[in-house]
Amino acid sequence: MHLTRDIGASLRAGHPWVFSDVVRMPRGMQAGDVATLHAPDGRFLARGLVDPESDLAFRVFTLRRDEGVDGDLLTRRLEAALDLRTSIVSPDISGLRLVHGENDHLPGFQVDRYGSVLSIRSDGRMGLAWEDRVIDRLCALLPSSSAVVARNPHATEGRARLVRGALDGPVTIVEEGRRFLVDVMTGQKTGFFLDQRDNRSRVARLAPDRRVLNLFAYTGGFSVAAALAGARQVHTVDISPAAVELARENFRLNGVNPADHAFTTADAFDVLEEAASRPGEWDVIVVDPPSFASSRRTRTRALGAYRRLNRLAMQALAPGGWLATATCSSHVSESDFLTVLGEAAGEAGRQMTLAGVHGAGADHPVRLGFPEGRYLTFVLGRLH
Ligand code: SAH
């Protein structure tokens, strides 16, 4: 398979994606076929897996001419990914990302561990074609796993499938002393937003005796962190009734009475509009929306939504209050986000001091040369 434009330098620098407009796909190729990629002049560049019907036509699995793409390569990559976590993540944490796709040199495959349950998400028809092989190799390395749940947008059987073992309702995980119920089958993403773990701890540090508004709360990750740390009042807001119900359960699981706090199933924009009309009621506001920019094309509109949300939150915060705000879109860079926050502060007539710019936790490593890997930006700012 040959490139029509030489993007070899970017591939060697760590970017594992080849789009369909720069490659000549030989006829008859099927999703998941192994192919060798050559430069326009015929030089060997990489070996990987093809997805002929997708814009993302080829993903690099190796830059080594002498390395095949097969089950043994999967095992080596999985071993390296597990070893990285063992080296860097506390063994007390029972919910963590074991494999972070491209960043762990396993393009298209993400694996999260929730207790003894593995939750795998694969991309594209290529991912579906290789899913079984990845699960086989993974289970061989983690024989005490009790169940495997798989997700792939092209699977005919629906969103999440129980593909190995048995699973009986939500699983309990522990992170930094916080306990959470994770519904691996029906939850969003692979069940939980593991990437915000360290940022939940950051919010916990600010929370004692404060009034905390947690928007886009999902199952109350930041809320539980704040309540356990001694927040005076925590208000949990999400548009999904099932998520809010699980947030209440998570309070109980942590020994916090939900009746002492507030829970609302609503559009966070509406709740913020109201909060901004009564400024000073909140000391900490967490804004953790879903990705507003799913593609380059929707980026401008997304930046507008981030600006509006953050402007309202800044207006609502008490003097000296804290804004904890995130974007999880790979199309919005850290510098885009900081620019938007600056504009929002200007519109709100507030000054904000940046007290920290953070990403996802260490179990979400970022591959150098692959900027898409740094999708999460979490900013802590103090409002004046
Ligand atoms: N902060 C969470 C993760 C948030 S994910 C954690 O730490 O676990 C984004 C959440 O936003 C999802 O739960 C989704 O249901 C919710 N959501 C999406 N649109 C929304 C809206 N307009 N108003 C409120 N919640 C919304």
Coordinates of C-alpha atoms and ligand atoms in Angstrom, one line a residue:
M1 CA 0.0 0.0 0.0
H2 CA 1.5 3.4 -1.0
L3 CA 1.0 6.9 0.2
T4 CA 0.2 9.5 -2.4
R5 CA 1.7 12.2 -0.1
D6 CA 4.8 11.6 2.0
I7 CA 3.7 11.9 5.6
G8 CA 6.5 9.6 6.8
A9 CA 8.0 12.2 9.1
S10 CA 4.8 12.6 11.0
L11 CA 4.4 8.8 11.3
R12 CA 8.0 8.5 12.6
A13 CA 7.3 11.3 15.1
G14 CA 4.6 9.2 16.7
H15 CA 1.4 10.0 14.8
P16 CA -0.3 6.7 14.0
W17 CA -3.1 7.8 11.7
V18 CA -3.2 7.8 7.9
F19 CA -6.4 9.3 6.3
S20 CA -7.9 8.0 3.1
D21 CA -7.0 11.1 1.1
V22 CA -3.2 10.4 1.2
V23 CA -3.2 6.6 0.6
R24 CA -4.0 4.4 -2.4
M25 CA -6.0 1.5 -0.9
P26 CA -5.5 -1.7 -3.0
R27 CA -8.8 -3.2 -4.1
G28 CA -10.2 -6.1 -2.1
M29 CA -8.9 -5.0 1.3
Q30 CA -11.1 -5.8 4.2
A31 CA -11.4 -4.0 7.6
G32 CA -8.7 -5.4 9.9
D33 CA -6.4 -6.7 7.2
V34 CA -2.7 -6.2 7.9
A35 CA -1.0 -4.0 5.4
T36 CA 2.5 -2.6 4.8
L37 CA 2.7 1.1 4.1
H38 CA 5.2 2.5 1.7
A39 CA 6.2 6.1 0.9
P40 CA 5.4 7.4 -2.6
D41 CA 9.0 6.5 -3.6
G42 CA 8.5 2.9 -2.4
R43 CA 10.4 3.1 0.9
F44 CA 9.0 1.0 3.8
L45 CA 7.3 3.2 6.4
A46 CA 5.1 1.2 8.7
R47 CA 2.9 -1.9 9.2
G48 CA -0.7 -1.7 10.5
L49 CA -4.4 -2.3 10.1
V50 CA -6.7 -1.0 7.4
D51 CA -10.2 0.2 7.5
P52 CA -11.1 0.8 3.8
E53 CA -14.6 2.3 4.4
S54 CA -13.4 4.8 7.0
D55 CA -11.7 8.2 6.6
L56 CA -9.2 6.8 9.0
A57 CA -8.0 4.3 6.5
F58 CA -4.9 3.0 8.2
R59 CA -3.5 2.9 11.7
V60 CA 0.2 2.3 12.4
F61 CA 1.0 -0.6 14.7
T62 CA 4.7 -0.8 14.1
L63 CA 7.4 1.3 12.4
R64 CA 9.8 -1.8 12.4
R65 CA 10.1 -3.6 9.1
D66 CA 10.9 -6.9 11.0
E67 CA 7.8 -6.8 13.2
G68 CA 4.6 -8.5 12.2
V69 CA 1.1 -7.3 13.3
D70 CA -0.2 -10.4 15.1
G71 CA -1.3 -11.8 18.4
D72 CA 2.2 -11.7 19.8
L73 CA 2.5 -8.0 19.1
L74 CA -0.8 -7.5 20.9
T75 CA 0.6 -9.3 23.9
R76 CA 3.8 -7.3 23.9
R77 CA 1.9 -4.0 23.7
L78 CA -0.6 -5.1 26.4
E79 CA 2.3 -6.1 28.7
A80 CA 4.0 -2.7 28.2
A81 CA 0.7 -0.9 28.9
L82 CA 0.1 -2.9 32.1
D83 CA 3.7 -2.4 33.2
L84 CA 3.3 1.3 32.9
R85 CA 0.3 1.3 35.2
T86 CA 2.0 -0.9 37.7
S87 CA 4.9 1.5 37.8
I88 CA 2.9 4.7 38.2
V89 CA -0.6 4.1 39.6
S90 CA -1.3 3.1 43.3
P91 CA -2.5 -0.5 43.7
D92 CA -5.3 0.8 45.9
I93 CA -7.0 2.3 42.9
S94 CA -9.4 -0.3 41.5
G95 CA -10.8 1.7 38.6
L96 CA -8.2 2.6 36.0
R97 CA -7.5 2.8 32.3
L98 CA -5.2 -0.1 31.4
V99 CA -4.9 0.6 27.7
H100 CA -5.2 4.1 26.2
G101 CA -5.3 3.3 22.5
E102 CA -2.9 5.1 20.2
N103 CA -1.0 6.4 23.3
D104 CA -0.2 2.8 24.3
H105 CA 0.7 1.9 20.7
L106 CA -2.6 -0.1 20.4
P107 CA -4.5 2.2 18.0
G108 CA -8.2 1.9 18.3
F109 CA -8.4 0.0 21.6
Q110 CA -9.1 1.3 25.0
V111 CA -9.4 -0.9 28.1
D112 CA -10.6 0.1 31.5
R113 CA -10.6 -2.0 34.6
Y114 CA -13.4 -1.7 37.1
G115 CA -12.5 -4.1 40.0
S116 CA -12.3 -7.5 38.3
V117 CA -14.4 -6.4 35.3
L118 CA -12.7 -5.3 32.0
S119 CA -14.5 -2.8 29.8
I120 CA -13.1 -2.6 26.2
R121 CA -14.0 0.0 23.6
S122 CA -12.7 -0.4 20.0
D123 CA -12.9 2.0 17.1
G124 CA -14.1 1.3 13.6
R125 CA -14.7 -1.9 11.7
M126 CA -10.9 -2.5 12.1
G127 CA -11.4 -2.6 15.9
L128 CA -14.4 -5.0 15.6
A129 CA -12.4 -7.4 13.5
W130 CA -9.5 -7.5 16.1
E131 CA -11.6 -7.2 19.2
D132 CA -11.6 -11.0 20.0
R133 CA -7.9 -11.3 19.6
V134 CA -7.2 -8.4 21.9
I135 CA -9.6 -9.8 24.5
D136 CA -8.0 -13.3 24.3
R137 CA -4.5 -11.8 24.9
L138 CA -5.8 -9.5 27.6
C139 CA -7.5 -12.2 29.5
A140 CA -4.4 -14.4 29.3
L141 CA -2.5 -11.6 31.0
L142 CA -5.2 -10.9 33.5
P143 CA -6.7 -14.4 34.3
S144 CA -8.6 -13.3 37.4
S145 CA -10.9 -11.0 35.4
S146 CA -14.5 -12.0 36.1
A147 CA -16.1 -10.4 33.0
V148 CA -15.4 -8.5 29.8
V149 CA -17.8 -5.9 28.4
A150 CA -17.1 -4.7 24.8
R151 CA -18.3 -1.7 22.9
N152 CA -17.9 -0.9 19.2
P153 CA -20.1 1.5 17.2
H154 CA -20.3 -1.1 14.4
A155 CA -21.4 -4.0 16.5
T156 CA -24.9 -5.2 15.5
E157 CA -25.8 -6.3 19.0
G158 CA -26.1 -2.7 20.4
R159 CA -24.0 -0.5 22.6
A160 CA -22.4 -2.7 25.2
R161 CA -22.0 -6.5 25.0
L162 CA -21.1 -8.9 27.8
V163 CA -18.6 -11.0 25.9
R164 CA -16.9 -13.0 28.7
G165 CA -17.8 -14.1 32.2
A166 CA -20.7 -12.9 34.3
L167 CA -21.8 -9.5 35.5
D168 CA -24.5 -8.9 38.1
G169 CA -25.3 -5.2 38.2
P170 CA -23.0 -2.3 39.0
V171 CA -19.4 -2.8 40.2
T172 CA -17.9 -0.8 43.1
I173 CA -14.6 0.9 42.5
V174 CA -12.3 2.8 44.9
E175 CA -10.2 5.8 44.0
E176 CA -8.3 7.8 46.7
G177 CA -10.7 6.7 49.3
R178 CA -13.8 7.5 47.3
R179 CA -16.2 4.7 46.4
F180 CA -18.3 4.7 43.2
L181 CA -20.8 2.4 41.7
V182 CA -20.1 1.9 38.0
D183 CA -22.7 0.5 35.6
V184 CA -20.4 -1.0 33.1
M185 CA -23.2 -2.2 30.8
T186 CA -25.3 0.9 30.6
G187 CA -23.0 3.7 31.7
Q188 CA -21.5 6.4 29.5
K189 CA -18.0 6.1 28.0
T190 CA -16.9 2.7 29.3
G191 CA -18.8 3.2 32.6
F192 CA -17.0 6.0 34.4
F193 CA -14.8 9.1 33.8
L194 CA -11.6 7.7 35.1
D195 CA -9.6 10.5 33.5
Q196 CA -10.8 13.1 36.0
R197 CA -9.6 11.1 39.1
D198 CA -6.7 13.5 40.0
N199 CA -8.8 16.5 39.3
R200 CA -11.5 15.2 41.6
S201 CA -8.8 15.2 44.3
R202 CA -7.9 18.8 43.4
V203 CA -11.5 19.9 43.9
A204 CA -11.7 17.9 47.2
R205 CA -8.8 20.1 48.5
L206 CA -10.8 23.2 47.8
A207 CA -14.1 21.9 49.2
P208 CA -14.0 22.0 53.0
D209 CA -16.8 24.2 54.3
R210 CA -17.5 25.6 50.8
R211 CA -20.7 25.6 48.7
V212 CA -20.0 23.5 45.6
L213 CA -22.1 23.5 42.4
N214 CA -21.2 20.5 40.2
L215 CA -22.5 20.7 36.6
F216 CA -22.4 17.9 34.1
A217 CA -21.9 15.7 37.2
Y218 CA -22.7 12.3 35.6
T219 CA -22.7 9.9 38.6
G220 CA -21.4 12.5 41.0
G221 CA -17.6 12.0 40.8
F222 CA -16.7 15.6 41.8
S223 CA -19.7 15.8 44.1
V224 CA -18.6 12.8 46.2
A225 CA -15.1 14.1 46.3
A226 CA -16.3 17.5 47.6
A227 CA -18.9 16.1 50.1
L228 CA -16.4 13.6 51.6
A229 CA -13.9 16.5 52.0
G230 CA -16.4 18.4 54.1
A231 CA -18.2 20.8 51.7
R232 CA -21.0 22.7 53.4
Q233 CA -23.3 22.1 50.5
V234 CA -23.0 20.2 47.2
H235 CA -25.5 20.6 44.3
T236 CA -25.2 17.9 41.7
V237 CA -26.7 18.6 38.2
D238 CA -26.9 16.4 35.2
I239 CA -29.4 16.0 32.3
S240 CA -29.5 12.2 32.7
P241 CA -32.0 11.0 35.4
A242 CA -30.1 7.6 35.6
A243 CA -26.8 9.4 36.3
V244 CA -28.4 11.6 39.0
E245 CA -29.9 8.6 40.7
L246 CA -26.6 6.8 40.7
A247 CA -25.0 10.0 42.1
R248 CA -27.4 9.7 45.1
E249 CA -26.4 6.1 45.5
N250 CA -22.8 7.1 45.4
F251 CA -23.3 9.6 48.3
R252 CA -24.9 6.7 50.4
L253 CA -22.1 4.4 49.4
N254 CA -19.6 6.9 50.9
G255 CA -21.6 7.4 54.1
V256 CA -22.9 10.9 53.1
N257 CA -26.6 11.5 53.4
P258 CA -28.0 12.7 50.1
A259 CA -30.8 14.5 51.9
D260 CA -28.2 17.0 53.2
H261 CA -27.3 18.0 49.6
A262 CA -29.2 18.9 46.4
F263 CA -29.6 16.9 43.2
T264 CA -31.2 18.2 40.0
T265 CA -31.9 16.6 36.7
A266 CA -31.8 19.5 34.4
D267 CA -29.9 21.3 31.6
A268 CA -26.8 22.7 33.1
F269 CA -27.0 25.9 31.0
D270 CA -30.4 26.7 32.6
V271 CA -29.1 26.1 36.1
L272 CA -26.1 28.3 35.4
E273 CA -28.3 31.1 33.9
E274 CA -30.2 31.1 37.2
A275 CA -27.0 31.0 39.3
A276 CA -25.5 33.9 37.3
S277 CA -28.6 35.9 38.1
R278 CA -28.0 35.5 41.8
P279 CA -24.2 35.9 42.0
G280 CA -22.3 35.0 45.2
E281 CA -24.1 31.8 46.1
W282 CA -21.3 29.4 45.1
D283 CA -17.7 29.1 46.3
V284 CA -16.7 26.4 43.9
I285 CA -18.3 25.6 40.5
V286 CA -17.3 22.5 38.5
V287 CA -18.0 22.6 34.8
D288 CA -17.2 19.3 33.1
P289 CA -19.3 19.1 29.9
P290 CA -19.3 16.4 27.3
S291 CA -17.1 17.1 24.2
F292 CA -18.9 19.9 22.3
A293 CA -16.5 19.6 19.4
S294 CA -16.6 16.1 17.9
S295 CA -14.9 17.2 14.8
R296 CA -12.8 20.1 13.4
R297 CA -16.0 21.4 11.7
T298 CA -17.9 21.9 15.0
R299 CA -14.9 23.5 16.8
T300 CA -16.0 27.2 16.4
R301 CA -19.5 26.5 17.7
A302 CA -18.0 24.5 20.6
L303 CA -15.7 27.3 21.6
G304 CA -18.8 29.6 21.7
A305 CA -20.5 27.1 24.1
Y306 CA -17.4 26.9 26.3
R307 CA -17.3 30.7 26.4
R308 CA -20.9 31.0 27.4
L309 CA -20.8 28.3 30.1
N310 CA -17.6 29.7 31.7
R311 CA -18.8 33.3 31.5
L312 CA -22.0 32.3 33.4
A313 CA -20.0 30.3 36.0
M314 CA -17.6 33.2 36.5
Q315 CA -20.6 35.6 37.0
A316 CA -22.2 33.2 39.5
L317 CA -19.1 32.7 41.7
A318 CA -18.6 34.5 45.0
P319 CA -15.5 36.8 45.3
G320 CA -12.5 34.5 45.9
G321 CA -14.5 31.6 44.4
W322 CA -13.0 28.8 42.4
L323 CA -13.8 27.7 38.9
A324 CA -12.9 24.1 38.0
T325 CA -13.5 23.8 34.3
A326 CA -12.7 21.2 31.7
T327 CA -12.8 20.5 28.0
C328 CA -12.5 16.9 26.8
S329 CA -12.4 17.6 23.1
S330 CA -9.2 16.8 21.2
H331 CA -10.1 19.5 18.8
V332 CA -9.9 22.2 21.5
S333 CA -6.3 22.7 22.5
E334 CA -5.1 24.0 25.9
S335 CA -4.3 27.3 24.4
D336 CA -7.7 27.6 22.6
F337 CA -9.3 26.8 26.0
L338 CA -7.3 29.4 27.9
T339 CA -8.1 32.0 25.3
V340 CA -11.8 31.2 25.6
L341 CA -11.6 31.5 29.4
G342 CA -9.9 34.9 29.1
E343 CA -12.7 36.1 26.8
A344 CA -15.3 34.7 29.2
A345 CA -13.7 36.6 32.1
G346 CA -13.7 39.8 30.1
E347 CA -17.4 39.4 29.3
A348 CA -18.2 38.5 32.9
G349 CA -16.3 41.6 34.2
R350 CA -14.2 39.3 36.4
Q351 CA -10.5 38.7 36.8
M352 CA -9.3 35.1 37.1
T353 CA -6.0 33.8 38.4
L354 CA -4.9 30.5 36.9
A355 CA -4.1 28.2 39.7
G356 CA -3.4 25.1 37.6
V357 CA -3.8 23.6 34.2
H358 CA -4.0 19.8 34.3
G359 CA -4.7 16.9 32.1
A360 CA -5.9 13.3 32.7
G361 CA -4.3 11.1 35.2
A362 CA -1.2 9.0 34.6
D363 CA -3.2 6.0 33.5
H364 CA -4.0 8.1 30.4
P365 CA -0.5 8.6 29.1
V366 CA 0.0 10.8 26.0
R367 CA 2.1 9.6 23.1
L368 CA 4.5 12.3 21.9
G369 CA 3.8 13.3 18.4
F370 CA 0.1 12.6 18.8
P371 CA -1.5 15.8 20.0
E372 CA -5.0 14.2 19.9
G373 CA -3.8 12.1 22.9
R374 CA -4.0 15.3 25.1
Y375 CA -7.8 15.6 24.8
L376 CA -8.5 16.7 28.4
T377 CA -7.7 20.1 29.7
F378 CA -8.8 20.9 33.3
V379 CA -8.3 24.4 34.6
L380 CA -8.5 25.7 38.2
G381 CA -9.0 29.4 38.5
R382 CA -9.6 31.8 41.3
L383 CA -12.1 34.6 40.7
H384 CA -11.7 38.1 41.9
Ligands
SAH1 N1 -17.9 15.1 35.7 C1 -18.3 13.8 35.5 C2 -18.2 13.4 34.0 C3 -19.1 14.3 33.1 S1 -19.4 13.6 31.6 C4 -17.4 12.8 36.3 O1 -16.4 13.3 37.0 O2 -17.7 11.6 36.3 C5 -20.6 14.8 30.9 C6 -22.0 14.7 31.5 O3 -22.8 15.7 31.0 C7 -22.8 13.4 31.2 O4 -23.2 12.8 32.4 C8 -24.1 13.9 30.5 O5 -25.2 13.2 30.8 C9 -24.1 15.3 30.9 N2 -24.8 16.3 30.1 C10 -24.8 16.4 28.7 N3 -25.4 17.5 28.3 C11 -25.9 18.1 29.4 C12 -26.6 19.3 29.7 N4 -27.0 20.1 28.7 N5 -26.9 19.6 31.0 C13 -26.5 18.8 32.0 N6 -25.8 17.7 31.8 C14 -25.5 17.4 30.6

